[in-house]
PDB file of C-alpha atoms and ligand atoms in Angstrom:
ATOM      1  CA  MET A1114       7.780  12.618 -26.269  1.00 84.00           C
ATOM      2  CA  SER A1115       9.762  15.818 -25.913  1.00 90.00           C
ATOM      3  CA  HIS A1116      12.733  16.353 -23.467  1.00 90.00           C
ATOM      4  CA  GLU A1117      10.521  19.064 -21.803  1.00 85.00           C
ATOM      5  CA  GLU A1118       7.910  16.302 -21.086  1.00 84.00           C
ATOM      6  CA  LEU A1119      10.566  13.979 -19.553  1.00 86.00           C
ATOM      7  CA  GLN A1120      11.705  16.715 -17.160  1.00 77.00           C
ATOM      8  CA  GLY A1121      11.315  15.292 -13.634  1.00 69.00           C
ATOM      9  CA  GLN A1122      11.315  11.882 -14.838  1.00 77.00           C
ATOM     10  CA  TYR A1123      14.887  11.202 -14.890  1.00 80.00           C
ATOM     11  CA  GLU A1124      15.144  10.858 -11.104  1.00 71.00           C
ATOM     12  CA  LEU A1125      12.625   8.639 -10.921  1.00 71.00           C
ATOM     13  CA  TYR A1126      14.166   6.454 -13.573  1.00 77.00           C
ATOM     14  CA  ALA A1127      17.475   6.565 -11.751  1.00 74.00           C
ATOM     15  CA  MET A1128      15.667   5.447  -8.632  1.00 66.00           C
ATOM     16  CA  GLY A1129      13.971   2.699 -10.416  1.00 65.00           C
ATOM     17  CA  VAL A1130      10.459   3.871  -9.989  1.00 65.00           C
ATOM     18  CA  ALA A1131       9.567   5.708 -13.154  1.00 71.00           C
ATOM     19  CA  GLU A1132       6.332   4.530 -14.961  1.00 74.00           C
ATOM     20  CA  ASP A1133       5.339   3.876 -18.541  1.00 82.00           C
ATOM     21  CA  PRO A1134       5.209   5.634 -20.969  1.00 87.00           C
ATOM     22  CA  GLU A1135       8.152   7.834 -19.539  1.00 85.00           C
ATOM     23  CA  ARG A1136      10.137   4.998 -18.541  1.00 86.00           C
ATOM     24  CA  SER A1137      10.061   3.186 -22.063  1.00 92.00           C
ATOM     25  CA  GLU A1138      10.757   6.623 -23.637  1.00 94.00           C
ATOM     26  CA  ILE A1139      13.822   7.296 -21.570  1.00 93.00           C
ATOM     27  CA  ARG A1140      15.292   3.825 -22.044  1.00 91.00           C
ATOM     28  CA  GLU A1141      14.643   4.072 -25.735  1.00 94.00           C
ATOM     29  CA  HIS A1142      16.612   7.341 -25.805  1.00 94.00           C
ATOM     30  CA  LEU A1143      19.278   6.032 -23.663  1.00 93.00           C
ATOM     31  CA  ASP A1144      19.534   2.803 -25.889  1.00 92.00           C
ATOM     32  CA  ARG A1145      20.115   5.146 -29.086  1.00 94.00           C
ATOM     33  CA  GLY A1146      22.607   7.065 -27.265  1.00 93.00           C
ATOM     34  CA  CYS A1147      20.702  10.605 -26.832  1.00 94.00           C
ATOM     35  CA  GLU A1148      23.008  13.018 -25.630  1.00 94.00           C
ATOM     36  CA  VAL A1149      20.457  15.031 -23.842  1.00 93.00           C
ATOM     37  CA  CYS A1150      19.070  11.942 -22.073  1.00 93.00           C
ATOM     38  CA  MET A1151      22.583  10.786 -21.034  1.00 91.00           C
ATOM     39  CA  LYS A1152      23.561  13.935 -19.649  1.00 89.00           C
ATOM     40  CA  GLU A1153      20.038  14.325 -17.635  1.00 86.00           C
ATOM     41  CA  MET A1154      20.753  10.629 -16.461  1.00 86.00           C
ATOM     42  CA  ARG A1155      24.158  11.526 -15.127  1.00 83.00           C
ATOM     43  CA  ARG A1156      22.687  14.513 -13.285  1.00 76.00           C
ATOM     44  CA  ALA A1157      19.812  12.469 -12.022  1.00 76.00           C
ATOM     45  CA  ARG A1158      22.044   9.683 -10.668  1.00 74.00           C
ATOM     46  CA  GLN A1159      24.148  12.309  -8.729  1.00 68.00           C
ATOM     47  CA  VAL A1160      20.920  13.570  -7.351  1.00 61.00           C
ATOM     48  CA  ALA A1161      19.995  10.045  -6.298  1.00 59.00           C
ATOM     49  CA  SER A1162      23.209   9.148  -4.898  1.00 57.00           C
ATOM     50  CA  MET A1163      23.616  12.345  -3.062  1.00 50.00           C
ATOM     51  CA  ILE A1164      20.368  11.865  -1.456  1.00 46.00           C
ATOM     52  CA  GLY A1165      21.870   8.809  -0.091  1.00 40.00           C
ATOM     53  CA  ALA A1166      19.491   6.656  -1.704  1.00 39.00           C
ATOM     54  CA  ALA A1167      20.812   3.263  -3.083  1.00 35.00           C
ATOM     55  CA  ALA A1168      18.665   2.862  -6.316  1.00 34.00           C
ATOM     56  CA  PRO A1169      16.534  -0.139  -6.319  1.00 37.00           C
ATOM     57  CA  PRO A1170      18.043  -2.890  -8.429  1.00 35.00           C
ATOM     58  CA  ALA A1171      15.113  -2.755 -10.942  1.00 35.00           C
ATOM     59  CA  THR A1172      11.946  -1.180 -11.629  1.00 40.00           C
ATOM     60  CA  PRO A1173       8.984  -2.664  -9.681  1.00 43.00           C
ATOM     61  CA  SER A1174       7.733  -5.840 -11.396  1.00 45.00           C
ATOM     62  CA  ALA A1175       4.414  -6.250 -12.945  1.00 50.00           C
ATOM     63  CA  LYS A1176       3.333  -8.329 -10.083  1.00 48.00           C
ATOM     64  CA  LEU A1177       4.204  -5.795  -7.448  1.00 46.00           C
ATOM     65  CA  ARG A1178       2.295  -3.066  -9.323  1.00 45.00           C
ATOM     66  CA  ARG A1179      -0.647  -5.401  -9.598  1.00 50.00           C
ATOM     67  CA  ARG A1180      -0.572  -6.012  -5.928  1.00 47.00           C
ATOM     68  CA  ILE A1181      -0.375  -2.433  -5.023  1.00 42.00           C
ATOM     69  CA  LEU A1182      -3.292  -1.501  -7.150  1.00 43.00           C
ATOM     70  CA  ALA A1183      -5.318  -4.505  -6.117  1.00 47.00           C
ATOM     71  CA  SER A1184      -4.436  -3.495  -2.567  1.00 43.00           C
ATOM     72  CA  VAL A1185      -6.356  -0.510  -2.602  1.00 37.00           C
ATOM     73  CA  GLY A1186      -9.379  -1.371  -4.798  1.00 40.00           C
ATOM     74  CA  ALA A1187     -10.760   0.341  -7.881  1.00 30.00           C
ATOM     75  CA  GLU A1188     -12.738   2.842  -6.023  1.00 34.00           C
ATOM     76  CA  GLN A1189      -9.457   4.136  -4.194  1.00 37.00           C
ATOM     77  CA  ARG A1190      -7.160   3.842  -7.384  1.00 38.00           C
ATOM     78  CA  SER A1191      -5.893   7.324  -6.644  1.00 40.00           C
ATOM     79  CA  PHE A1192      -4.190   6.198  -3.496  1.00 39.00           C
ATOM     80  CA  GLY A1193      -2.213   3.508  -5.165  1.00 44.00           C
ATOM     81  CA  TRP A1194       1.336   4.795  -6.036  1.00 45.00           C
ATOM     82  CA  ALA A1195       0.403   8.394  -4.695  1.00 45.00           C
ATOM     83  CA  PRO A1196       2.232   8.264  -1.285  1.00 49.00           C
ATOM     84  CA  TRP A1197       5.401   6.852  -3.099  1.00 52.00           C
ATOM     85  CA  LEU A1198       5.272   8.899  -5.924  1.00 50.00           C
ATOM     86  CA  GLY A1199       4.940  12.018  -3.793  1.00 48.00           C
ATOM     87  CA  LEU A1200       7.623  10.910  -1.734  1.00 52.00           C
ATOM     88  CA  VAL A1201       9.771  10.602  -4.973  1.00 50.00           C
ATOM     89  CA  ALA A1202       8.766  13.778  -6.283  1.00 48.00           C
ATOM     90  CA  ALA A1203       9.898  15.237  -2.799  1.00 49.00           C
ATOM     91  CA  LEU A1204      13.216  13.820  -3.388  1.00 50.00           C
ATOM     92  CA  SER A1205      13.621  15.415  -7.024  1.00 48.00           C
ATOM     93  CA  LEU A1206      12.498  18.585  -5.612  1.00 47.00           C
ATOM     94  CA  VAL A1207      15.212  18.225  -2.793  1.00 48.00           C
ATOM     95  CA  GLY A1208      17.759  17.628  -5.593  1.00 48.00           C
ATOM     96  CA  ALA A1209      16.733  20.737  -7.447  1.00 47.00           C
ATOM     97  CA  PHE A1210      16.962  22.751  -4.106  1.00 46.00           C
ATOM     98  CA  TYR A1211      20.308  21.327  -3.657  1.00 45.00           C
ATOM     99  CA  PHE A1212      21.829  22.513  -6.957  1.00 44.00           C
ATOM    100  CA  GLU A1213      19.931  25.957  -6.686  1.00 46.00           C
ATOM    101  CA  ALA A1214      21.650  26.375  -3.269  1.00 44.00           C
ATOM    102  CA  ARG A1215      25.004  25.139  -4.394  1.00 45.00           C
ATOM    103  CA  GLU A1216      24.997  27.688  -7.267  1.00 45.00           C
ATOM    104  CA  ARG A1217      24.254  30.369  -4.767  1.00 46.00           C
ATOM    105  CA  SER A1218      27.118  29.184  -2.464  1.00 43.00           C
ATOM    106  CA  SER A1219      25.079  29.734   0.568  1.00 43.00           C
ATOM    107  CA  LEU A1220      26.440  27.578   3.238  1.00 48.00           C
ATOM    108  CA  GLU A1221      23.527  27.971   5.265  1.00 52.00           C
ATOM    109  CA  GLU A1222      20.962  26.901   2.667  1.00 48.00           C
ATOM    110  CA  LEU A1223      23.102  24.017   2.110  1.00 48.00           C
ATOM    111  CA  ALA A1224      23.330  22.838   5.670  1.00 54.00           C
ATOM    112  CA  ALA A1225      19.358  23.130   5.735  1.00 53.00           C
ATOM    113  CA  VAL A1226      18.965  21.187   2.420  1.00 51.00           C
ATOM    114  CA  ARG A1227      21.492  18.430   3.680  1.00 54.00           C
ATOM    115  CA  SER A1228      19.519  17.957   6.855  1.00 57.00           C
ATOM    116  CA  GLN A1229      16.361  17.738   4.766  1.00 54.00           C
ATOM    117  CA  MET A1230      18.151  15.214   2.625  1.00 54.00           C
ATOM    118  CA  ARG A1231      19.030  13.018   5.283  1.00 56.00           C
ATOM    119  CA  GLN A1232      15.376  12.853   6.554  1.00 58.00           C
ATOM    120  CA  GLN A1233      14.286  12.147   3.000  1.00 55.00           C
ATOM    121  CA  ALA A1234      17.060   9.167   2.761  1.00 56.00           C
ATOM    122  CA  VAL A1235      15.401   7.678   5.904  1.00 55.00           C
ATOM    123  CA  ASP A1236      12.056   7.730   4.128  1.00 62.00           C
ATOM    124  CA  LEU A1237      13.498   6.051   0.966  1.00 62.00           C
ATOM    125  CA  THR A1238      14.852   3.208   2.991  1.00 66.00           C
ATOM    126  CA  ARG A1239      11.478   2.729   4.529  1.00 70.00           C
ATOM    127  CA  LEU A1240       9.912   2.889   0.899  1.00 67.00           C
ATOM    128  CA  ASN A1241      12.617   0.195  -0.301  1.00 68.00           C
ATOM    129  CA  GLU A1242      11.745  -2.045   2.790  1.00 75.00           C
ATOM    130  CA  ALA A1243       7.983  -1.659   1.869  1.00 74.00           C
ATOM    131  CA  MET A1244       8.640  -2.651  -1.663  1.00 69.00           C
ATOM    132  CA  THR A1245      10.661  -5.649  -0.694  1.00 74.00           C
ATOM    133  CA  ILE A1246       7.999  -7.020   1.500  1.00 79.00           C
ATOM    134  CA  MET A1247       5.153  -6.444  -1.007  1.00 72.00           C
ATOM    135  CA  ASN A1248       7.162  -8.213  -3.660  1.00 67.00           C
ATOM    136  CA  GLY A1249       8.154 -11.017  -1.493  1.00 74.00           C
ATOM    137  CA  ALA A1250       7.084 -14.483  -2.875  1.00 78.00           C
ATOM    138  CA  ASP A1251       5.812 -15.730   0.538  1.00 87.00           C
ATOM    139  CA  THR A1252       3.894 -12.497   1.186  1.00 85.00           C
ATOM    140  CA  ARG A1253       0.360 -12.556   2.575  1.00 89.00           C
ATOM    141  CA  GLN A1254      -1.995  -9.776   2.494  1.00 84.00           C
ATOM    142  CA  VAL A1255      -5.156  -8.940   4.492  1.00 86.00           C
ATOM    143  CA  ASN A1256      -7.533  -6.029   4.298  1.00 82.00           C
ATOM    144  CA  PHE A1257      -8.948  -4.162   7.123  1.00 83.00           C
ATOM    145  CA  GLY A1258     -11.621  -1.565   6.927  1.00 79.00           C
ATOM    146  CA  ALA A1259     -14.363   0.471   8.758  1.00 76.00           C
ATOM    147  CA  GLY A1260     -13.154   3.815   9.628  1.00 82.00           C
ATOM    148  CA  PRO A1261      -9.528   3.362   8.805  1.00 86.00           C
ATOM    149  CA  LYS A1262      -9.190   1.201   5.711  1.00 81.00           C
ATOM    150  CA  GLY A1263      -6.177  -0.403   4.285  1.00 80.00           C
ATOM    151  CA  LYS A1264      -4.038  -3.462   3.950  1.00 80.00           C
ATOM    152  CA  ILE A1265      -1.441  -5.424   5.645  1.00 88.00           C
ATOM    153  CA  PHE A1266       1.282  -7.211   3.992  1.00 86.00           C
ATOM    154  CA  VAL A1267       3.275  -9.993   6.045  1.00 93.00           C
ATOM    155  CA  ASN A1268       6.034 -11.760   4.986  1.00 93.00           C
ATOM    156  CA  PRO A1269       7.446 -14.508   7.344  1.00 94.00           C
ATOM    157  CA  ALA A1270      11.223 -13.645   6.763  1.00 94.00           C
ATOM    158  CA  LEU A1271      11.014  -9.971   5.883  1.00 92.00           C
ATOM    159  CA  GLY A1272       8.343  -8.384   8.154  1.00 94.00           C
ATOM    160  CA  VAL A1273       5.256  -6.416   8.290  1.00 95.00           C
ATOM    161  CA  LEU A1274       3.944  -3.574   6.134  1.00 88.00           C
ATOM    162  CA  LEU A1275       0.846  -1.551   6.963  1.00 88.00           C
ATOM    163  CA  ILE A1276      -0.786   0.822   4.622  1.00 81.00           C
ATOM    164  CA  ALA A1277      -3.688   2.731   5.748  1.00 80.00           C
ATOM    165  CA  THR A1278      -6.128   5.530   4.499  1.00 77.00           C
ATOM    166  CA  ASN A1279      -8.787   7.303   6.362  1.00 81.00           C
ATOM    167  CA  LEU A1280      -6.488   7.416   9.387  1.00 87.00           C
ATOM    168  CA  PRO A1281      -6.623  11.086  10.842  1.00 91.00           C
ATOM    169  CA  PRO A1282      -3.232  12.221  12.116  1.00 90.00           C
ATOM    170  CA  ALA A1283      -2.859  11.449  15.886  1.00 93.00           C
ATOM    171  CA  PRO A1284      -3.271  14.649  18.133  1.00 94.00           C
ATOM    172  CA  ALA A1285      -0.109  16.391  19.612  1.00 93.00           C
ATOM    173  CA  GLY A1286       1.761  14.097  21.865  1.00 94.00           C
ATOM    174  CA  LYS A1287       0.190  10.962  20.575  1.00 95.00           C
ATOM    175  CA  ALA A1288       1.093   8.393  17.877  1.00 95.00           C
ATOM    176  CA  TYR A1289      -0.063   5.376  16.306  1.00 96.00           C
ATOM    177  CA  GLU A1290       1.538   1.969  17.683  1.00 97.00           C
ATOM    178  CA  MET A1291       1.333  -1.137  15.645  1.00 97.00           C
ATOM    179  CA  TRP A1292       1.481  -4.586  17.322  1.00 97.00           C
ATOM    180  CA  VAL A1293       2.128  -7.951  16.139  1.00 96.00           C
ATOM    181  CA  ILE A1294      -0.045 -10.404  18.339  1.00 95.00           C
ATOM    182  CA  PRO A1295       1.162 -14.045  17.928  1.00 93.00           C
ATOM    183  CA  LYS A1296      -1.421 -16.868  18.355  1.00 91.00           C
ATOM    184  CA  GLY A1297      -2.238 -16.961  22.005  1.00 90.00           C
ATOM    185  CA  ALA A1298       0.367 -14.659  23.213  1.00 93.00           C
ATOM    186  CA  LYS A1299       0.485 -10.883  24.445  1.00 95.00           C
ATOM    187  CA  PRO A1300       0.756  -8.177  21.908  1.00 95.00           C
ATOM    188  CA  VAL A1301       4.427  -7.343  20.754  1.00 96.00           C
ATOM    189  CA  PRO A1302       5.292  -3.789  19.986  1.00 96.00           C
ATOM    190  CA  ALA A1303       5.926  -3.247  16.398  1.00 96.00           C
ATOM    191  CA  GLY A1304       6.746   0.283  16.222  1.00 95.00           C
ATOM    192  CA  MET A1305       5.244   3.857  16.352  1.00 94.00           C
ATOM    193  CA  PHE A1306       4.027   5.822  13.340  1.00 91.00           C
ATOM    194  CA  GLN A1307       1.887   8.961  12.322  1.00 87.00           C
ATOM    195  CA  SER A1308      -0.280   9.458   9.401  1.00 83.00           C
ATOM    196  CA  GLN A1309      -0.052  12.132   7.017  1.00 74.00           C
ATOM    197  CA  ALA A1310      -2.364  15.132   6.712  1.00 73.00           C
ATOM    198  CA  ASP A1311      -4.321  13.426   4.015  1.00 69.00           C
ATOM    199  CA  GLY A1312      -5.027  10.396   6.311  1.00 76.00           C
ATOM    200  CA  THR A1313      -2.697   7.846   4.573  1.00 74.00           C
ATOM    201  CA  ALA A1314      -0.052   6.057   6.698  1.00 80.00           C
ATOM    202  CA  MET A1315       2.857   3.592   5.968  1.00 80.00           C
ATOM    203  CA  HIS A1316       4.523   1.726   8.499  1.00 87.00           C
ATOM    204  CA  VAL A1317       7.148  -1.059   8.325  1.00 88.00           C
ATOM    205  CA  ARG A1318       8.473  -3.470  10.730  1.00 93.00           C
ATOM    206  CA  THR A1319      11.228  -5.466   9.572  1.00 92.00           C
ATOM    207  CA  GLY A1320      12.332  -8.966  10.879  1.00 93.00           C
ATOM    208  CA  PRO A1321      10.939 -12.472  10.892  1.00 94.00           C
ATOM    209  CA  VAL A1322       7.468 -13.095  12.112  1.00 92.00           C
ATOM    210  CA  ASP A1323       5.531 -16.167  12.860  1.00 90.00           C
ATOM    211  CA  MET A1324       2.423 -15.828  10.639  1.00 88.00           C
ATOM    212  CA  ASN A1325       0.607 -18.683  12.164  1.00 89.00           C
ATOM    213  CA  GLY A1326      -2.614 -17.433  13.716  1.00 90.00           C
ATOM    214  CA  MET A1327      -1.063 -13.777  14.345  1.00 94.00           C
ATOM    215  CA  THR A1328      -3.011 -10.822  14.225  1.00 95.00           C
ATOM    216  CA  VAL A1329      -1.696  -7.467  13.454  1.00 95.00           C
ATOM    217  CA  ALA A1330      -3.274  -4.373  15.353  1.00 95.00           C
ATOM    218  CA  VAL A1331      -3.046  -0.623  15.786  1.00 96.00           C
ATOM    219  CA  THR A1332      -3.772   1.393  18.865  1.00 96.00           C
ATOM    220  CA  MET A1333      -3.238   5.061  19.594  1.00 96.00           C
ATOM    221  CA  GLU A1334      -0.549   5.734  22.461  1.00 96.00           C
ATOM    222  CA  ASP A1335       1.559   8.503  24.114  1.00 95.00           C
ATOM    223  CA  GLN A1336       4.218   9.554  21.592  1.00 91.00           C
ATOM    224  CA  ALA A1337       6.936   7.504  23.214  1.00 91.00           C
ATOM    225  CA  GLY A1338       5.207   4.418  22.821  1.00 92.00           C
ATOM    226  CA  ALA A1339       3.851   1.602  25.158  1.00 93.00           C
ATOM    227  CA  ALA A1340       5.085  -1.883  26.097  1.00 94.00           C
ATOM    228  CA  GLN A1341       1.384  -3.135  26.104  1.00 95.00           C
ATOM    229  CA  PRO A1342      -1.640  -1.523  24.633  1.00 95.00           C
ATOM    230  CA  THR A1343      -3.181   1.191  26.839  1.00 95.00           C
ATOM    231  CA  SER A1344      -6.125   2.023  24.660  1.00 93.00           C
ATOM    232  CA  ALA A1345      -8.600   0.313  22.538  1.00 92.00           C
ATOM    233  CA  ILE A1346      -7.556  -1.373  19.433  1.00 92.00           C
ATOM    234  CA  LEU A1347      -8.505   0.889  16.494  1.00 92.00           C
ATOM    235  CA  PHE A1348      -8.236  -1.813  13.835  1.00 91.00           C
ATOM    236  CA  ALA A1349      -6.932  -5.186  13.678  1.00 92.00           C
ATOM    237  CA  ALA A1350      -6.216  -7.726  10.742  1.00 91.00           C
ATOM    238  CA  PRO A1351      -6.079 -11.376  11.722  1.00 92.00           C
ATOM    239  CA  LEU A1352      -4.135 -13.749   9.395  1.00 88.00           C
ATOM    240  CA  GLN A1353      -6.213 -16.636   8.763  1.00 73.00           C
TER     241      GLN A1353
HETATM  242 ZN1   ZN B 396      16.613  11.923 -25.241  1.00 85.30          ZN
END
């Protein structure tokens, strides 16, 4: 594989999310001390650290990968990694803008890019949280579907991760609210989220949960959020 073909892969590698064959290829180049790749990796690590992202300690395990692919089913295979890879690609782009702006020494542009990077860093934190929940040994997963489709991952110590497709963006002033409903108790607010233009959404609520008989549900609420659901439940996933 040529170095041109590896362009854009170094950032993914630095963040621990590169995929094969590029991942193995880069590792092999680094192992044999390829100077081009070592230079690229130094640059990529700089980008990753400037974005404020602590690179995940390891590449996603095979188990995690299987879990993600299984979570969306064969017919929705294209979903899989797409939201995350899109995010990481966006991060690489931000890095590229950063360097371009720095060379032009435009303070204004730099300020704009920095604020963009801060936003992306928040997203990367969520990505890491999501991966941690998915990869947890005690994590359980439940499907939901009929209209919006997707998967809920629950880990008793780490929290709840919701991944949805076919969920249209909420109208102006509205947003989706996730609820954790403990067995025989009132719904507990578990955070607001929006879906992307392509109808995909990812939402994480970190912190311990009692999985015994709990249900995870989603309603549409005013953007500010509600303390109790004020509209019909759009979809719910009971943990058996
Ligand atoms: Zn190389």
